[in-house]
Every structure is written in C-alpha cells, then in structure tokens.
Amino acid sequence: MSAPATDDVTGQFVPCLNPATLTGLPLPEFLALAAGAGFPTVEVSVQQAQAHGTARLRDLLQELGVRVAAASGILPAGPVLPAPLLVDPDTYRTCLDGLDDRLEAMAALGCTVATTVLNPRSPLDTTRARALARERIAQLATAAAAHGVRLAVEAVSIRTGLPPELPHPVVDNLPQLAELLDDTDTDTDHAGVLVDSFHWAAAGADPAHITALGPGRITHVQIADIPAAHTASITDAERLFPGDGALPWPAFADALTRAGYDGPVSVRQASLLRLTPACAGRT
C-alpha cells in the first residue's frame, strides 16, 4: 500500500481511528485491528462500550495499549439529521435519560471528550434554533464537565441531501459554530469545536476558518478526504480515505498547528475494510 499525500500531517498529531471506518465490526475486533495497525487512540460509541461492559472494556484497552480519545453518544444515536441536539422538546427529554450513566462510563474509560453534531438546518427559524442550540450545549457541557469530560461540537457543512422538513439554516461552518459557542452560557473549558476535515473542505477549505478558532478551542479532530471533482452537491457518503482525494493536507495541518492543536486526528471515513499495519502512518 503506497503512502498517500498526507506526509506533512504524519507525526504532528496523535493517530486515532473512528469505528465508522470499519463499520459493523464488534467492538473488541475493532479495537484489536486499531491496535494492530498502530493506532494509539480510538473513538468509541459509549452505548457500545456500556453494552460490552465498562470494566471489561477498560481491561481490554489496557491489554491492547489503546486509549479512548473521544466518545460519541452523549445523546442517544438517531438519524444523522435531525441530530438529537435540536429534536423536539419531548424527544430531547427522552434523550437525556441515562446521561449521567453515559458520562460515568466515558470517565471510567479515561475518555475526556464527548462528541456531538449540531444540525445545519432546522424546522425552527434561525434565531430560535440557535438559541435552543446554545441552551442545550450549555446543559450538556455542564453535565459533562462534572465528570471531567469536555463537549466537542461538530458543524455539518454539506448542503445536499438534507431533509426538506429542515428548511431554516442554523450553523454550517466553523466560524458560525465558534460564534455560537462564544455566545453560549458555559465555560470555554467545558465545550469546544470538533474540526472535521471533510466538512471544512465542503465549506471551502479556508485555513482561516481553523486558525481563527485560536488556542484551546479545538477539542477534537476527524479526518477524511474529499473527491477531486467535488461540487456544492457533495454528500457525506463521498468521504474518502485520507490521501485518496484532493484535500489540501499541508494547509489543513498547518492551520491546526497555528491554532495550537496537537491532539488526536481520527480517521473517519465511510466503511473501509482495508486497514493494515502499513497504513498506521497514513493519519
């Protein structure tokens, strides 16, 4: 397997693997493959971790020498859009059931980051949707902080294939997300930005969108490549393995560095069962 054009990224950050890249594998098998390929950190679904058993999983992680860098599922998994963060009030209250248990599980695994997606569009008008987002982000961030976990909020920048029942824009790029978090009633140490290279590129691949975040604002990073002939109609299903597309990796890595980030970068590509030890350096 030849090395991709991401060499400038290699070594600057901590390699991490998202389970979406190996969709359908049982958790122990995913972890074993990640460890065998040389990934020191992984992302997990906290619901999957709870189903496996937190104590058993902690022992397995220790045996494999792998650390959980981030966990999804602070709110239960649902459709990608509308993401649980902006669902209707009754559904949202149901989503909060078991929140403390999920955060306790993250803390028990040594995981200090909980990821969540912010809807790019909503049935609510923009002002009301952003106000609701700020309220719920503050609530989740406060709850997470009590367990030593920091919230990482992701903006979705694709514009094609969004449900028609979500007509009003909310947040669809990093500057808008940063502004919303600045206006959120929570400590900046409790909530930050999840930078996803695919969505960054879909929004125009402007390095200033990353550098403007500044030190300490980036909580987690996910990486995937973008097709060379991508257009405004690109969808999330077109994610490519890092190095297989046209994303400007040196500019992306430099922007992260100038923003003060040196943590995990997690490969999050649509299901890709080709992982080998030779590609551990591909992150």
PDB file of C-alpha atoms in Angstrom, residues 47-178:
ATOM      1  CA  GLN A  47     -23.588   2.878  24.127  1.00  0.00           C
ATOM      2  CA  GLN A  48     -21.493   0.126  22.567  1.00  0.00           C
ATOM      3  CA  ALA A  49     -18.985   0.446  25.407  1.00  0.00           C
ATOM      4  CA  GLN A  50     -21.731   0.129  28.007  1.00  0.00           C
ATOM      5  CA  ALA A  51     -23.160  -2.938  26.247  1.00  0.00           C
ATOM      6  CA  HIS A  52     -19.718  -4.572  26.295  1.00  0.00           C
ATOM      7  CA  GLY A  53     -19.185  -3.716  29.957  1.00  0.00           C
ATOM      8  CA  THR A  54     -17.109  -0.752  31.073  1.00  0.00           C
ATOM      9  CA  ALA A  55     -14.799  -2.721  33.364  1.00  0.00           C
ATOM     10  CA  ARG A  56     -14.174  -5.422  30.729  1.00  0.00           C
ATOM     11  CA  LEU A  57     -13.541  -2.775  28.100  1.00  0.00           C
ATOM     12  CA  ARG A  58     -11.130  -0.877  30.334  1.00  0.00           C
ATOM     13  CA  ASP A  59      -9.127  -4.085  30.830  1.00  0.00           C
ATOM     14  CA  LEU A  60      -9.109  -4.789  27.089  1.00  0.00           C
ATOM     15  CA  LEU A  61      -7.917  -1.280  26.293  1.00  0.00           C
ATOM     16  CA  GLN A  62      -5.115  -1.641  28.798  1.00  0.00           C
ATOM     17  CA  GLU A  63      -4.152  -5.020  27.325  1.00  0.00           C
ATOM     18  CA  LEU A  64      -4.066  -3.613  23.792  1.00  0.00           C
ATOM     19  CA  GLY A  65      -2.328  -0.385  24.774  1.00  0.00           C
ATOM     20  CA  VAL A  66      -5.070   1.774  23.262  1.00  0.00           C
ATOM     21  CA  ARG A  67      -6.706   4.868  24.768  1.00  0.00           C
ATOM     22  CA  VAL A  68     -10.208   6.226  24.103  1.00  0.00           C
ATOM     23  CA  ALA A  69      -9.689   9.769  22.818  1.00  0.00           C
ATOM     24  CA  ALA A  70     -13.365  10.592  22.272  1.00  0.00           C
ATOM     25  CA  ALA A  71     -16.781   9.004  22.555  1.00  0.00           C
ATOM     26  CA  SER A  72     -19.961   9.585  20.603  1.00  0.00           C
ATOM     27  CA  GLY A  73     -23.414   9.056  22.059  1.00  0.00           C
ATOM     28  CA  ILE A  74     -23.662  11.659  24.808  1.00  0.00           C
ATOM     29  CA  LEU A  75     -27.160  11.874  23.322  1.00  0.00           C
ATOM     30  CA  PRO A  76     -28.520   8.558  22.003  1.00  0.00           C
ATOM     31  CA  ALA A  77     -27.855   7.820  18.358  1.00  0.00           C
ATOM     32  CA  GLY A  78     -30.620   8.779  15.984  1.00  0.00           C
ATOM     33  CA  PRO A  79     -30.855   9.892  12.372  1.00  0.00           C
ATOM     34  CA  VAL A  80     -27.890  11.962  11.244  1.00  0.00           C
ATOM     35  CA  LEU A  81     -30.320  14.790  10.587  1.00  0.00           C
ATOM     36  CA  PRO A  82     -32.100  15.972  12.553  1.00  0.00           C
ATOM     37  CA  ALA A  83     -29.384  15.204  15.078  1.00  0.00           C
ATOM     38  CA  PRO A  84     -30.593  14.757  18.680  1.00  0.00           C
ATOM     39  CA  LEU A  85     -29.284  18.161  19.756  1.00  0.00           C
ATOM     40  CA  LEU A  86     -32.211  20.002  18.142  1.00  0.00           C
ATOM     41  CA  VAL A  87     -35.032  17.467  18.254  1.00  0.00           C
ATOM     42  CA  ASP A  88     -38.431  18.414  19.698  1.00  0.00           C
ATOM     43  CA  PRO A  89     -38.632  19.001  23.492  1.00  0.00           C
ATOM     44  CA  ASP A  90     -40.307  15.692  24.386  1.00  0.00           C
ATOM     45  CA  THR A  91     -37.814  13.668  22.353  1.00  0.00           C
ATOM     46  CA  TYR A  92     -34.937  15.643  23.792  1.00  0.00           C
ATOM     47  CA  ARG A  93     -36.062  14.945  27.367  1.00  0.00           C
ATOM     48  CA  THR A  94     -36.088  11.253  26.491  1.00  0.00           C
ATOM     49  CA  CYS A  95     -32.556  11.617  25.067  1.00  0.00           C
ATOM     50  CA  LEU A  96     -31.370  12.893  28.450  1.00  0.00           C
ATOM     51  CA  ASP A  97     -32.386   9.640  30.172  1.00  0.00           C
ATOM     52  CA  GLY A  98     -29.207   7.881  31.273  1.00  0.00           C
ATOM     53  CA  LEU A  99     -26.982  10.899  30.598  1.00  0.00           C
ATOM     54  CA  ASP A 100     -25.086  10.599  33.877  1.00  0.00           C
ATOM     55  CA  ASP A 101     -24.550   6.866  33.301  1.00  0.00           C
ATOM     56  CA  ARG A 102     -23.115   7.545  29.857  1.00  0.00           C
ATOM     57  CA  LEU A 103     -20.795  10.226  31.200  1.00  0.00           C
ATOM     58  CA  GLU A 104     -19.717   7.976  34.067  1.00  0.00           C
ATOM     59  CA  ALA A 105     -18.856   5.290  31.519  1.00  0.00           C
ATOM     60  CA  MET A 106     -16.778   7.768  29.496  1.00  0.00           C
ATOM     61  CA  ALA A 107     -14.915   8.849  32.610  1.00  0.00           C
ATOM     62  CA  ALA A 108     -14.323   5.246  33.673  1.00  0.00           C
ATOM     63  CA  LEU A 109     -12.689   4.579  30.294  1.00  0.00           C
ATOM     64  CA  GLY A 110     -10.414   7.612  30.678  1.00  0.00           C
ATOM     65  CA  CYS A 111     -12.247   9.390  27.854  1.00  0.00           C
ATOM     66  CA  THR A 112     -12.199  13.176  28.233  1.00  0.00           C
ATOM     67  CA  VAL A 113     -14.099  14.203  25.069  1.00  0.00           C
ATOM     68  CA  ALA A 114     -17.753  13.659  24.135  1.00  0.00           C
ATOM     69  CA  THR A 115     -18.666  14.435  20.536  1.00  0.00           C
ATOM     70  CA  THR A 116     -22.000  15.722  19.260  1.00  0.00           C
ATOM     71  CA  VAL A 117     -23.333  17.052  15.960  1.00  0.00           C
ATOM     72  CA  LEU A 118     -25.082  20.391  15.580  1.00  0.00           C
ATOM     73  CA  ASN A 119     -27.788  20.416  12.917  1.00  0.00           C
ATOM     74  CA  PRO A 120     -27.017  22.642   9.913  1.00  0.00           C
ATOM     75  CA  ARG A 121     -30.745  23.244   9.384  1.00  0.00           C
ATOM     76  CA  SER A 122     -33.909  23.140  11.480  1.00  0.00           C
ATOM     77  CA  PRO A 123     -37.700  23.434  11.270  1.00  0.00           C
ATOM     78  CA  LEU A 124     -37.308  26.369  13.664  1.00  0.00           C
ATOM     79  CA  ASP A 125     -36.295  29.763  12.348  1.00  0.00           C
ATOM     80  CA  THR A 126     -32.595  30.512  12.611  1.00  0.00           C
ATOM     81  CA  THR A 127     -32.774  32.750  15.691  1.00  0.00           C
ATOM     82  CA  ARG A 128     -34.875  30.283  17.689  1.00  0.00           C
ATOM     83  CA  ALA A 129     -32.817  27.279  16.589  1.00  0.00           C
ATOM     84  CA  ARG A 130     -29.533  28.909  17.581  1.00  0.00           C
ATOM     85  CA  ALA A 131     -30.964  29.947  20.956  1.00  0.00           C
ATOM     86  CA  LEU A 132     -32.088  26.370  21.572  1.00  0.00           C
ATOM     87  CA  ALA A 133     -28.681  25.056  20.489  1.00  0.00           C
ATOM     88  CA  ARG A 134     -26.908  27.381  22.928  1.00  0.00           C
ATOM     89  CA  GLU A 135     -29.200  26.302  25.768  1.00  0.00           C
ATOM     90  CA  ARG A 136     -28.738  22.587  25.150  1.00  0.00           C
ATOM     91  CA  ILE A 137     -24.992  22.815  24.515  1.00  0.00           C
ATOM     92  CA  ALA A 138     -24.593  24.634  27.845  1.00  0.00           C
ATOM     93  CA  GLN A 139     -26.668  21.946  29.576  1.00  0.00           C
ATOM     94  CA  LEU A 140     -24.654  19.072  28.101  1.00  0.00           C
ATOM     95  CA  ALA A 141     -21.317  20.798  28.633  1.00  0.00           C
ATOM     96  CA  THR A 142     -22.080  21.446  32.293  1.00  0.00           C
ATOM     97  CA  ALA A 143     -23.158  17.846  32.841  1.00  0.00           C
ATOM     98  CA  ALA A 144     -20.063  16.535  31.054  1.00  0.00           C
ATOM     99  CA  ALA A 145     -17.691  18.805  32.969  1.00  0.00           C
ATOM    100  CA  ALA A 146     -18.900  17.287  36.240  1.00  0.00           C
ATOM    101  CA  HIS A 147     -17.375  14.003  35.023  1.00  0.00           C
ATOM    102  CA  GLY A 148     -14.171  15.522  33.655  1.00  0.00           C
ATOM    103  CA  VAL A 149     -15.426  15.297  30.065  1.00  0.00           C
ATOM    104  CA  ARG A 150     -15.374  18.144  27.537  1.00  0.00           C
ATOM    105  CA  LEU A 151     -18.004  18.556  24.830  1.00  0.00           C
ATOM    106  CA  ALA A 152     -16.833  18.688  21.192  1.00  0.00           C
ATOM    107  CA  VAL A 153     -19.450  20.158  18.843  1.00  0.00           C
ATOM    108  CA  GLU A 154     -19.310  19.451  15.098  1.00  0.00           C
ATOM    109  CA  ALA A 155     -20.705  21.644  12.322  1.00  0.00           C
ATOM    110  CA  VAL A 156     -22.080  19.876   9.240  1.00  0.00           C
ATOM    111  CA  SER A 157     -21.175  21.708   6.011  1.00  0.00           C
ATOM    112  CA  ILE A 158     -22.703  19.534   3.307  1.00  0.00           C
ATOM    113  CA  ARG A 159     -25.746  21.112   1.693  1.00  0.00           C
ATOM    114  CA  THR A 160     -27.126  18.311  -0.449  1.00  0.00           C
ATOM    115  CA  GLY A 161     -29.476  15.580   0.721  1.00  0.00           C
ATOM    116  CA  LEU A 162     -30.659  17.470   3.785  1.00  0.00           C
ATOM    117  CA  PRO A 163     -34.246  16.647   4.789  1.00  0.00           C
ATOM    118  CA  PRO A 164     -36.761  19.076   3.247  1.00  0.00           C
ATOM    119  CA  GLU A 165     -38.533  19.370   6.599  1.00  0.00           C
ATOM    120  CA  LEU A 166     -35.447  21.262   7.845  1.00  0.00           C
ATOM    121  CA  PRO A 167     -35.753  24.498   5.819  1.00  0.00           C
ATOM    122  CA  HIS A 168     -34.020  27.056   8.056  1.00  0.00           C
ATOM    123  CA  PRO A 169     -30.229  27.415   8.381  1.00  0.00           C
ATOM    124  CA  VAL A 170     -28.638  27.044  11.818  1.00  0.00           C
ATOM    125  CA  VAL A 171     -24.848  26.552  11.613  1.00  0.00           C
ATOM    126  CA  ASP A 172     -22.928  25.029   8.709  1.00  0.00           C
ATOM    127  CA  ASN A 173     -19.308  26.129   9.076  1.00  0.00           C
ATOM    128  CA  LEU A 174     -16.610  26.633  11.695  1.00  0.00           C
ATOM    129  CA  PRO A 175     -16.874  30.444  12.044  1.00  0.00           C
ATOM    130  CA  GLN A 176     -20.618  30.201  12.686  1.00  0.00           C
ATOM    131  CA  LEU A 177     -20.070  27.415  15.213  1.00  0.00           C
ATOM    132  CA  ALA A 178     -17.354  29.368  17.005  1.00  0.00           C
TER     133      ALA A 178
END
